[in-house]
């Protein structure tokens, strides 16, 4: 990762690239939506396919010279079908949000009704937040988690669906630590004659490996991003049945996007091949085991976890009980100074601003990619607790920082 050609023409960008490589090597990435793609995926994503226009789909392009573009897109599609067992796959969405846009545009009209999980209860901006296109185009109502248990309130979802009569129910999350009961959401969608879109962005890898139940074959549409637990590089994906194939394809292109990012699709193809290997199942199982170990370290230390624990790759800590004077933003900042990089997050029943909320979210996908086991992850949990207890104590921060350095040297990255 020398970037010598960049350095020749642009030393400032070369410095930033080198700095980012070092930052990733020398810190612990615990932002739950991040991961470390393999060198093979990075190589494919940084390839000459960035030069190629390939509007259309394999075998039916609007440009000449698409022979190899067709080949990689077909490989990505076939591998995705193998991974998730879908009848039809579109690998062109530039991101998870673009994938969601593709599904909405495939079957909804502006003004139609969407029922989704509220943002501060774990949902996502593209599920209909007023600041997002989805909130501006559609009439959006939310369901929530049960304030006592932290689990999705499926009875509340059914009641709200009865009253609101949605055209589409969105399941899935960006900050929810439990398995989603896809069949229960589908039963509600059936009862009110709504489409069901399952956004599995965070758990694409857990579903592909069978660690989590799959929404494919249950929901009408399944969307995801390809750079979180699946490690296939940045992008989005839509999985659906033959029935909706052409509506989805036309909604993605020409509906929502122009030329597909063929270099990203090359990365997806490589990452999906990696995820089809038996080692990936072991990786995904370890991601969840590590998240459980992290959660246990927090609970043993007296921190409150939303829902009390996790089934996924992430834990969500509500700091209000144990550390009422510490905001998520302050915790994030102190942790970053030690080399532990996670994010402040809203929690159900949030009482602070979204810019400096009451929780922190931590994920284990990236640590696991660099080889962390449950014991090492638990130690990171203990280090986080030390910082949360004394966020301004320089000697604690120095001590934790030194241990983070040791762990980064032991669990190497991109050597
Ligand atoms: N913003 C991402 C996350 O951090 O969950 C999802 O798109």
Tab-separated table of C-alpha atoms and ligand atoms in Angstrom:
chain	number	residue	atom	x	y	z
A	1	UNK	CA	0.000	0.000	0.000
A	2	UNK	CA	2.609	2.467	-1.119
A	3	UNK	CA	0.455	4.455	-3.577
A	4	UNK	CA	3.560	5.495	-5.510
A	5	UNK	CA	1.604	6.682	-8.550
A	6	UNK	CA	-0.576	8.902	-6.411
A	7	UNK	CA	2.512	10.277	-4.670
A	8	UNK	CA	4.016	11.214	-8.038
A	9	UNK	CA	1.094	13.442	-8.935
A	10	UNK	CA	-0.482	14.374	-5.626
A	11	UNK	CA	1.596	14.165	-2.441
A	12	UNK	CA	-1.212	15.616	-0.304
A	13	UNK	CA	-3.611	12.808	-1.221
A	14	UNK	CA	-0.787	10.242	-0.973
A	15	UNK	CA	-0.127	11.442	2.583
A	16	UNK	CA	-3.797	11.111	3.464
A	17	UNK	CA	-3.926	7.595	1.961
A	18	UNK	CA	-0.820	6.555	3.894
A	19	UNK	CA	-2.251	8.158	7.022
A	20	UNK	CA	-5.491	6.217	6.677
A	21	UNK	CA	-3.630	2.917	6.234
A	22	UNK	CA	-1.702	3.646	9.425
A	23	UNK	CA	-4.846	4.771	11.250
A	24	UNK	CA	-6.611	1.529	10.386
A	25	UNK	CA	-3.588	-0.559	11.354
A	26	UNK	CA	-2.968	1.261	14.632
A	27	UNK	CA	-6.504	1.611	15.955
A	28	UNK	CA	-9.353	-0.751	16.778
A	29	UNK	CA	-12.259	-0.211	14.368
A	30	UNK	CA	-15.423	-0.823	16.364
A	31	UNK	CA	-17.918	1.220	14.378
A	32	UNK	CA	-20.536	-1.468	13.861
A	33	UNK	CA	-21.072	-0.650	10.196
A	34	UNK	CA	-17.372	-0.927	9.305
A	35	UNK	CA	-15.080	-3.802	8.446
A	36	UNK	CA	-11.695	-4.433	6.853
A	37	UNK	CA	-12.085	-5.770	3.307
A	38	UNK	CA	-9.404	-8.201	2.140
A	39	UNK	CA	-6.495	-7.069	-0.020
A	40	UNK	CA	-8.138	-8.938	-2.911
A	41	UNK	CA	-11.370	-6.952	-2.543
A	42	UNK	CA	-9.442	-3.669	-2.254
A	43	UNK	CA	-7.469	-4.512	-5.392
A	44	UNK	CA	-10.633	-5.271	-7.372
A	45	UNK	CA	-12.309	-2.079	-6.132
A	46	UNK	CA	-9.294	0.017	-7.041
A	47	UNK	CA	-9.138	-1.409	-10.561
A	48	UNK	CA	-9.486	-0.207	-14.171
A	49	UNK	CA	-13.198	-0.934	-13.996
A	50	UNK	CA	-13.507	2.576	-12.562
A	51	UNK	CA	-13.063	3.692	-16.203
A	52	UNK	CA	-15.927	1.686	-17.642
A	53	UNK	CA	-19.447	2.793	-18.411
A	54	UNK	CA	-21.899	-0.107	-18.434
A	55	UNK	CA	-25.406	1.306	-18.107
A	56	UNK	CA	-27.866	-1.530	-18.479
A	57	UNK	CA	-27.452	-5.105	-17.333
A	58	UNK	CA	-25.267	-8.053	-18.478
A	59	UNK	CA	-26.023	-8.807	-22.123
A	60	UNK	CA	-28.121	-5.631	-22.560
A	61	UNK	CA	-25.873	-2.584	-22.202
A	62	UNK	CA	-26.095	0.896	-23.636
A	63	UNK	CA	-22.327	0.955	-24.325
A	64	UNK	CA	-19.804	-1.040	-26.311
A	65	UNK	CA	-16.855	-2.822	-24.714
A	66	UNK	CA	-18.800	-4.421	-21.867
A	67	UNK	CA	-17.516	-7.983	-22.293
A	68	UNK	CA	-15.601	-8.045	-19.016
A	69	UNK	CA	-18.106	-5.836	-17.217
A	70	UNK	CA	-20.738	-8.443	-18.109
A	71	UNK	CA	-18.466	-11.164	-16.790
A	72	UNK	CA	-17.866	-9.624	-13.368
A	73	UNK	CA	-21.455	-8.496	-12.884
A	74	UNK	CA	-22.716	-11.987	-13.784
A	75	UNK	CA	-20.202	-13.521	-11.360
A	76	UNK	CA	-21.328	-11.150	-8.582
A	77	UNK	CA	-24.984	-12.010	-9.266
A	78	UNK	CA	-24.455	-15.786	-9.366
A	79	UNK	CA	-22.371	-15.761	-6.202
A	80	UNK	CA	-24.936	-13.596	-4.408
A	81	UNK	CA	-27.657	-16.077	-5.442
A	82	UNK	CA	-25.554	-18.894	-3.962
A	83	UNK	CA	-24.849	-16.959	-0.781
A	84	UNK	CA	-28.378	-15.887	0.030
A	85	UNK	CA	-30.510	-18.265	-2.020
A	86	UNK	CA	-32.373	-15.515	-3.873
A	87	UNK	CA	-34.169	-15.952	-7.212
A	88	UNK	CA	-33.123	-12.527	-8.478
A	89	UNK	CA	-30.269	-10.237	-7.451
A	90	UNK	CA	-29.367	-6.692	-8.424
A	91	UNK	CA	-25.765	-5.820	-7.496
A	92	UNK	CA	-25.769	-2.289	-8.912
A	93	UNK	CA	-26.950	-0.133	-5.967
A	94	UNK	CA	-24.123	2.165	-4.931
A	95	UNK	CA	-25.032	1.755	-1.245
A	96	UNK	CA	-27.592	0.287	1.118
A	97	UNK	CA	-29.602	3.503	0.943
A	98	UNK	CA	-29.605	3.313	-2.881
A	99	UNK	CA	-30.806	-0.282	-2.588
A	100	UNK	CA	-33.698	0.866	-0.407
A	101	UNK	CA	-34.458	3.635	-2.899
A	102	UNK	CA	-34.529	1.048	-5.692
A	103	UNK	CA	-37.134	-1.034	-3.871
A	104	UNK	CA	-39.317	1.948	-2.945
A	105	UNK	CA	-39.280	3.211	-6.529
A	106	UNK	CA	-40.037	-0.294	-7.837
A	107	UNK	CA	-43.417	-0.653	-6.155
A	108	UNK	CA	-44.419	2.582	-4.385
A	109	UNK	CA	-45.715	5.940	-5.622
A	110	UNK	CA	-44.908	9.264	-3.939
A	111	UNK	CA	-47.275	9.731	-1.014
A	112	UNK	CA	-47.617	5.988	-0.325
A	113	UNK	CA	-47.336	4.849	3.272
A	114	UNK	CA	-44.256	3.223	4.838
A	115	UNK	CA	-44.154	1.756	8.343
A	116	UNK	CA	-40.619	1.311	9.723
A	117	UNK	CA	-38.567	1.142	12.917
A	118	UNK	CA	-37.977	4.611	14.385
A	119	UNK	CA	-34.413	5.919	14.000
A	120	UNK	CA	-33.685	6.281	17.701
A	121	UNK	CA	-35.060	2.784	18.279
A	122	UNK	CA	-32.527	1.354	15.832
A	123	UNK	CA	-33.917	2.193	12.381
A	124	UNK	CA	-32.128	3.981	9.543
A	125	UNK	CA	-32.421	7.367	7.848
A	126	UNK	CA	-33.492	5.709	4.586
A	127	UNK	CA	-36.419	4.053	6.392
A	128	UNK	CA	-38.195	7.389	6.264
A	129	UNK	CA	-36.487	10.036	8.384
A	130	UNK	CA	-37.820	13.513	7.467
A	131	UNK	CA	-34.303	14.640	6.445
A	132	UNK	CA	-33.978	11.745	3.968
A	133	UNK	CA	-35.568	11.369	0.519
A	134	UNK	CA	-37.725	8.566	1.923
A	135	UNK	CA	-39.235	10.865	4.531
A	136	UNK	CA	-39.819	13.581	1.936
A	137	UNK	CA	-41.393	11.314	-0.720
A	138	UNK	CA	-43.508	9.019	1.418
A	139	UNK	CA	-45.942	9.194	4.304
A	140	UNK	CA	-44.024	7.509	7.123
A	141	UNK	CA	-45.103	6.062	10.468
A	142	UNK	CA	-42.889	4.149	12.889
A	143	UNK	CA	-42.994	1.148	15.178
A	144	UNK	CA	-40.680	0.940	18.160
A	145	UNK	CA	-38.897	-1.328	20.603
A	146	UNK	CA	-40.540	-2.248	23.885
A	147	UNK	CA	-39.141	0.238	26.439
A	148	UNK	CA	-38.871	-2.501	29.080
A	149	UNK	CA	-37.185	-5.236	27.054
A	150	UNK	CA	-35.471	-3.338	24.228
A	151	UNK	CA	-36.813	-5.936	21.757
A	152	UNK	CA	-38.980	-4.924	18.789
A	153	UNK	CA	-42.556	-4.525	19.974
A	154	UNK	CA	-44.205	-6.815	17.402
A	155	UNK	CA	-47.663	-6.382	18.942
A	156	UNK	CA	-47.262	-2.608	18.734
A	157	UNK	CA	-46.147	-3.052	15.119
A	158	UNK	CA	-49.324	-5.007	14.334
A	159	UNK	CA	-51.541	-2.408	16.047
A	160	UNK	CA	-49.857	0.499	14.241
A	161	UNK	CA	-50.134	-1.373	10.942
A	162	UNK	CA	-53.879	-1.854	11.537
A	163	UNK	CA	-54.357	1.857	12.131
A	164	UNK	CA	-51.921	3.206	9.527
A	165	UNK	CA	-52.650	0.715	6.705
A	166	UNK	CA	-49.133	0.913	5.190
A	167	UNK	CA	-48.265	0.090	1.602
A	168	UNK	CA	-44.883	-1.192	2.765
A	169	UNK	CA	-43.465	-2.403	6.077
A	170	UNK	CA	-39.712	-2.081	6.493
A	171	UNK	CA	-37.937	-4.448	8.868
A	172	UNK	CA	-34.245	-4.362	9.706
A	173	UNK	CA	-32.058	-1.877	11.484
A	174	UNK	CA	-28.818	-0.003	11.880
A	175	UNK	CA	-28.603	-0.091	15.661
A	176	UNK	CA	-30.572	-3.010	17.077
A	177	UNK	CA	-28.740	-5.834	18.810
A	178	UNK	CA	-31.228	-8.688	18.399
A	179	UNK	CA	-32.326	-11.037	15.636
A	180	UNK	CA	-35.340	-9.761	13.741
A	181	UNK	CA	-38.325	-12.105	13.600
A	182	UNK	CA	-38.850	-11.798	9.847
A	183	UNK	CA	-41.848	-14.162	9.821
A	184	UNK	CA	-43.677	-12.086	12.428
A	185	UNK	CA	-43.204	-8.928	10.374
A	186	UNK	CA	-44.340	-10.820	7.268
A	187	UNK	CA	-47.498	-11.960	9.071
A	188	UNK	CA	-48.330	-8.328	9.835
A	189	UNK	CA	-47.589	-7.327	6.219
A	190	UNK	CA	-49.883	-10.116	4.996
A	191	UNK	CA	-52.643	-9.024	7.377
A	192	UNK	CA	-52.653	-5.460	6.025
A	193	UNK	CA	-51.777	-6.389	2.431
A	194	UNK	CA	-48.489	-4.468	2.448
A	195	UNK	CA	-45.152	-5.215	0.817
A	196	UNK	CA	-42.385	-6.233	3.200
A	197	UNK	CA	-38.839	-4.964	2.657
A	198	UNK	CA	-36.235	-6.456	4.992
A	199	UNK	CA	-33.140	-4.263	5.275
A	200	UNK	CA	-30.405	-6.661	6.383
A	201	UNK	CA	-27.595	-4.124	5.769
A	202	UNK	CA	-25.809	-4.806	9.044
A	203	UNK	CA	-26.186	-8.566	9.006
A	204	UNK	CA	-25.632	-9.577	5.372
A	205	UNK	CA	-22.639	-11.682	6.478
A	206	UNK	CA	-24.470	-13.256	9.417
A	207	UNK	CA	-27.349	-14.257	7.147
A	208	UNK	CA	-25.064	-15.506	4.345
A	209	UNK	CA	-23.292	-17.805	6.779
A	210	UNK	CA	-26.476	-19.105	8.384
A	211	UNK	CA	-25.645	-17.611	11.773
A	212	UNK	CA	-28.883	-15.606	11.531
A	213	UNK	CA	-32.227	-16.609	10.048
A	214	UNK	CA	-32.648	-15.307	6.524
A	215	UNK	CA	-35.364	-12.902	5.388
A	216	UNK	CA	-34.855	-14.155	1.806
A	217	UNK	CA	-37.951	-16.088	0.734
A	218	UNK	CA	-39.931	-14.456	3.555
A	219	UNK	CA	-39.968	-10.747	2.694
A	220	UNK	CA	-40.867	-9.515	-0.805
A	221	UNK	CA	-37.602	-7.581	-0.980
A	222	UNK	CA	-34.336	-7.883	0.903
A	223	UNK	CA	-31.761	-5.109	0.750
A	224	UNK	CA	-28.299	-4.844	2.153
A	225	UNK	CA	-24.938	-3.189	2.008
A	226	UNK	CA	-21.875	-5.179	1.061
A	227	UNK	CA	-19.154	-3.664	3.249
A	228	UNK	CA	-20.366	-4.415	6.776
A	229	UNK	CA	-20.456	-8.016	8.025
A	230	UNK	CA	-20.013	-9.412	4.486
A	231	UNK	CA	-16.596	-7.688	3.811
A	232	UNK	CA	-17.211	-7.388	0.063
A	233	UNK	CA	-16.362	-3.712	-0.277
A	234	UNK	CA	-18.534	-0.650	-0.343
A	235	UNK	CA	-21.903	-0.939	-2.069
A	236	UNK	CA	-25.475	-2.169	-1.932
A	237	UNK	CA	-27.535	-5.117	-3.110
A	238	UNK	CA	-31.182	-6.072	-3.659
A	239	UNK	CA	-32.517	-9.644	-3.470
A	240	UNK	CA	-36.012	-10.499	-4.597
A	241	UNK	CA	-38.177	-13.007	-6.459
A	242	UNK	CA	-38.596	-13.339	-10.242
A	243	UNK	CA	-41.992	-11.681	-9.827
A	244	UNK	CA	-40.401	-8.337	-8.899
A	245	UNK	CA	-37.177	-8.696	-10.902
A	246	UNK	CA	-37.891	-6.338	-13.765
A	247	UNK	CA	-39.529	-3.676	-11.562
A	248	UNK	CA	-36.469	-3.662	-9.304
A	249	UNK	CA	-33.994	-3.595	-12.178
A	250	UNK	CA	-35.705	-0.669	-13.888
A	251	UNK	CA	-36.051	1.198	-10.595
A	252	UNK	CA	-32.287	0.933	-9.981
A	253	UNK	CA	-31.359	1.770	-13.583
A	254	UNK	CA	-32.579	4.043	-15.103
A	255	UNK	CA	-34.843	4.916	-12.155
A	256	UNK	CA	-32.407	5.850	-9.413
A	257	UNK	CA	-28.910	5.539	-10.847
A	258	UNK	CA	-26.877	6.004	-14.012
A	259	UNK	CA	-23.806	3.942	-14.748
A	260	UNK	CA	-23.096	1.184	-12.245
A	261	UNK	CA	-19.794	1.450	-10.337
A	262	UNK	CA	-18.177	-1.528	-12.054
A	263	UNK	CA	-15.060	-1.376	-9.843
A	264	UNK	CA	-17.292	-1.764	-6.793
A	265	UNK	CA	-19.133	-4.618	-8.483
A	266	UNK	CA	-15.747	-6.279	-9.096
A	267	UNK	CA	-15.085	-5.955	-5.337
A	268	UNK	CA	-18.494	-7.442	-4.585
A	269	UNK	CA	-17.771	-10.439	-6.839
A	270	UNK	CA	-14.478	-11.117	-5.059
A	271	UNK	CA	-15.928	-10.585	-1.580
A	272	UNK	CA	-18.867	-12.886	-2.316
A	273	UNK	CA	-16.448	-15.599	-3.475
A	274	UNK	CA	-14.559	-15.209	-0.193
A	275	UNK	CA	-17.833	-15.418	1.725
A	276	UNK	CA	-18.728	-18.692	-0.023
A	277	UNK	CA	-15.669	-20.394	1.511
A	278	UNK	CA	-16.182	-22.441	4.703
A	279	UNK	CA	-13.815	-20.120	6.645
A	280	UNK	CA	-16.335	-17.325	6.263
A	281	UNK	CA	-18.950	-19.259	8.250
A	282	UNK	CA	-16.419	-19.588	11.034
A	283	UNK	CA	-15.651	-15.858	10.803
A	284	UNK	CA	-19.345	-14.929	11.089
A	285	UNK	CA	-19.859	-17.256	14.059
A	286	UNK	CA	-16.846	-15.667	15.758
A	287	UNK	CA	-18.170	-12.145	15.099
A	288	UNK	CA	-21.271	-12.945	17.158
A	289	UNK	CA	-19.306	-14.777	19.854
A	290	UNK	CA	-17.036	-11.756	20.160
A	291	UNK	CA	-19.995	-9.366	20.413
A	292	UNK	CA	-21.434	-11.502	23.212
A	293	UNK	CA	-18.065	-11.395	25.025
A	294	UNK	CA	-17.955	-7.623	24.615
A	295	UNK	CA	-21.485	-7.308	25.978
A	296	UNK	CA	-20.641	-9.522	28.945
A	297	UNK	CA	-17.625	-7.359	29.790
A	298	UNK	CA	-19.883	-4.285	29.771
A	299	UNK	CA	-22.628	-5.886	31.856
A	300	UNK	CA	-20.124	-7.260	34.393
A	301	UNK	CA	-18.888	-3.714	34.739
A	302	UNK	CA	-22.385	-2.369	35.438
A	303	UNK	CA	-23.147	-0.793	32.042
A	304	UNK	CA	-26.713	-1.034	30.690
A	305	UNK	CA	-27.140	-2.640	27.286
A	306	UNK	CA	-30.219	-2.014	25.175
A	307	UNK	CA	-32.108	-5.346	25.324
A	308	UNK	CA	-29.600	-6.602	27.922
A	309	UNK	CA	-27.235	-8.228	25.420
A	310	UNK	CA	-26.825	-9.127	21.788
A	311	UNK	CA	-27.471	-11.777	19.135
A	312	UNK	CA	-25.622	-9.813	16.473
A	313	UNK	CA	-22.271	-8.165	15.750
A	314	UNK	CA	-23.119	-5.085	17.820
A	315	UNK	CA	-23.900	-3.943	21.319
A	316	UNK	CA	-25.652	-0.716	22.192
A	317	UNK	CA	-24.777	0.815	25.563
A	318	UNK	CA	-27.183	3.227	27.250
A	319	UNK	CA	-24.918	5.329	29.474
A	320	UNK	CA	-27.722	7.128	31.311
A	321	UNK	CA	-28.044	4.697	34.248
A	322	UNK	CA	-24.391	4.012	34.964
A	323	UNK	CA	-22.809	7.317	33.845
A	324	UNK	CA	-25.531	9.997	33.844
A	325	UNK	CA	-23.037	12.831	33.355
A	326	UNK	CA	-21.203	11.248	30.421
A	327	UNK	CA	-22.575	11.746	26.908
A	328	UNK	CA	-21.990	9.296	24.090
A	329	UNK	CA	-20.046	11.980	22.241
A	330	UNK	CA	-17.667	12.564	25.150
A	331	UNK	CA	-17.147	8.811	25.538
A	332	UNK	CA	-16.490	8.483	21.786
A	333	UNK	CA	-13.904	11.273	21.938
A	334	UNK	CA	-12.007	9.888	24.940
A	335	UNK	CA	-12.036	6.388	23.444
A	336	UNK	CA	-10.748	7.666	20.120
A	337	UNK	CA	-7.829	9.313	21.924
A	338	UNK	CA	-6.795	5.810	23.041
A	339	UNK	CA	-7.208	4.245	19.588
A	340	UNK	CA	-10.619	2.655	20.153
A	341	UNK	CA	-12.877	3.979	17.394
A	342	UNK	CA	-16.627	3.587	17.842
A	343	UNK	CA	-19.593	5.906	17.576
A	344	UNK	CA	-21.971	7.764	19.837
A	345	UNK	CA	-25.505	6.578	19.158
A	346	UNK	CA	-29.047	7.460	20.092
A	347	UNK	CA	-30.821	4.987	22.334
A	348	UNK	CA	-34.535	4.175	22.656
A	349	UNK	CA	-36.225	6.974	24.606
A	350	UNK	CA	-33.310	9.312	23.829
A	351	UNK	CA	-33.237	12.421	26.027
A	352	UNK	CA	-30.246	14.182	24.466
A	353	UNK	CA	-29.556	15.570	21.004
A	354	UNK	CA	-28.805	13.231	18.092
A	355	UNK	CA	-25.466	15.062	17.761
A	356	UNK	CA	-24.406	14.121	21.274
A	357	UNK	CA	-26.672	11.286	22.352
A	358	UNK	CA	-26.759	9.041	25.415
A	359	UNK	CA	-25.325	5.831	24.014
A	360	UNK	CA	-22.361	4.248	22.339
A	361	UNK	CA	-22.554	1.507	19.705
A	362	UNK	CA	-19.730	-0.992	19.308
A	363	UNK	CA	-19.330	-3.753	16.742
A	364	UNK	CA	-16.982	-6.690	16.375
A	365	UNK	CA	-16.898	-7.379	12.606
A	366	UNK	CA	-13.629	-5.518	11.984
A	367	UNK	CA	-11.854	-6.817	15.121
A	368	UNK	CA	-12.795	-10.352	14.115
A	369	UNK	CA	-11.446	-9.757	10.603
A	370	UNK	CA	-8.045	-9.052	12.143
A	371	UNK	CA	-8.201	-12.222	14.237
A	372	UNK	CA	-9.636	-11.237	17.620
A	373	UNK	CA	-11.159	-14.094	19.608
A	374	UNK	CA	-13.619	-13.791	22.492
A	375	UNK	CA	-10.923	-13.394	25.140
A	376	UNK	CA	-9.154	-10.585	23.291
A	377	UNK	CA	-12.478	-8.882	22.552
A	378	UNK	CA	-13.467	-9.107	26.173
A	379	UNK	CA	-10.228	-7.376	27.082
A	380	UNK	CA	-11.148	-4.552	24.693
A	381	UNK	CA	-14.477	-4.374	26.526
A	382	UNK	CA	-12.612	-3.974	29.810
A	383	UNK	CA	-10.456	-1.224	28.285
A	384	UNK	CA	-13.585	0.606	27.091
A	385	UNK	CA	-15.024	0.414	30.613
A	386	UNK	CA	-11.839	1.914	32.077
A	387	UNK	CA	-12.118	4.885	29.712
A	388	UNK	CA	-15.840	5.333	30.310
A	389	UNK	CA	-15.182	5.434	34.067
A	390	UNK	CA	-12.388	8.003	33.778
A	391	UNK	CA	-12.739	9.779	30.431
A	392	UNK	CA	-10.504	12.701	31.452
A	393	UNK	CA	-7.843	10.835	33.422
A	394	UNK	CA	-4.642	11.127	31.390
A	395	UNK	CA	-2.911	8.251	33.148
A	396	UNK	CA	-5.821	5.895	32.405
A	397	UNK	CA	-5.968	7.095	28.801
A	398	UNK	CA	-2.205	6.576	28.392
A	399	UNK	CA	-2.416	3.126	29.904
A	400	UNK	CA	-5.318	2.055	27.660
A	401	UNK	CA	-3.620	3.567	24.641
A	402	UNK	CA	-0.473	1.522	25.288
A	403	UNK	CA	-2.519	-1.670	25.512
A	404	UNK	CA	-4.380	-0.806	22.283
A	405	UNK	CA	-0.978	-0.437	20.586
A	406	UNK	CA	0.002	-3.926	21.823
A	407	UNK	CA	-3.249	-5.441	20.535
A	408	UNK	CA	-2.836	-3.757	17.133
A	409	UNK	CA	0.670	-5.211	16.879
A	410	UNK	CA	-0.530	-8.654	17.883
A	411	UNK	CA	-3.542	-8.700	15.527
A	412	UNK	CA	-1.957	-7.284	12.402
A	413	UNK	CA	-3.775	-5.746	9.460
A	414	UNK	CA	-2.774	-5.373	5.798
A	415	UNK	CA	0.799	-6.597	6.400
B	1	LIG	N1	-24.760	4.753	8.724
B	1	LIG	C1	-24.601	3.318	8.768
B	1	LIG	C2	-24.418	2.836	10.150
B	1	LIG	O1	-23.472	3.263	10.763
B	1	LIG	O2	-25.193	2.027	10.653
B	1	LIG	C3	-25.655	2.606	8.067
B	1	LIG	O3	-25.788	3.104	6.775
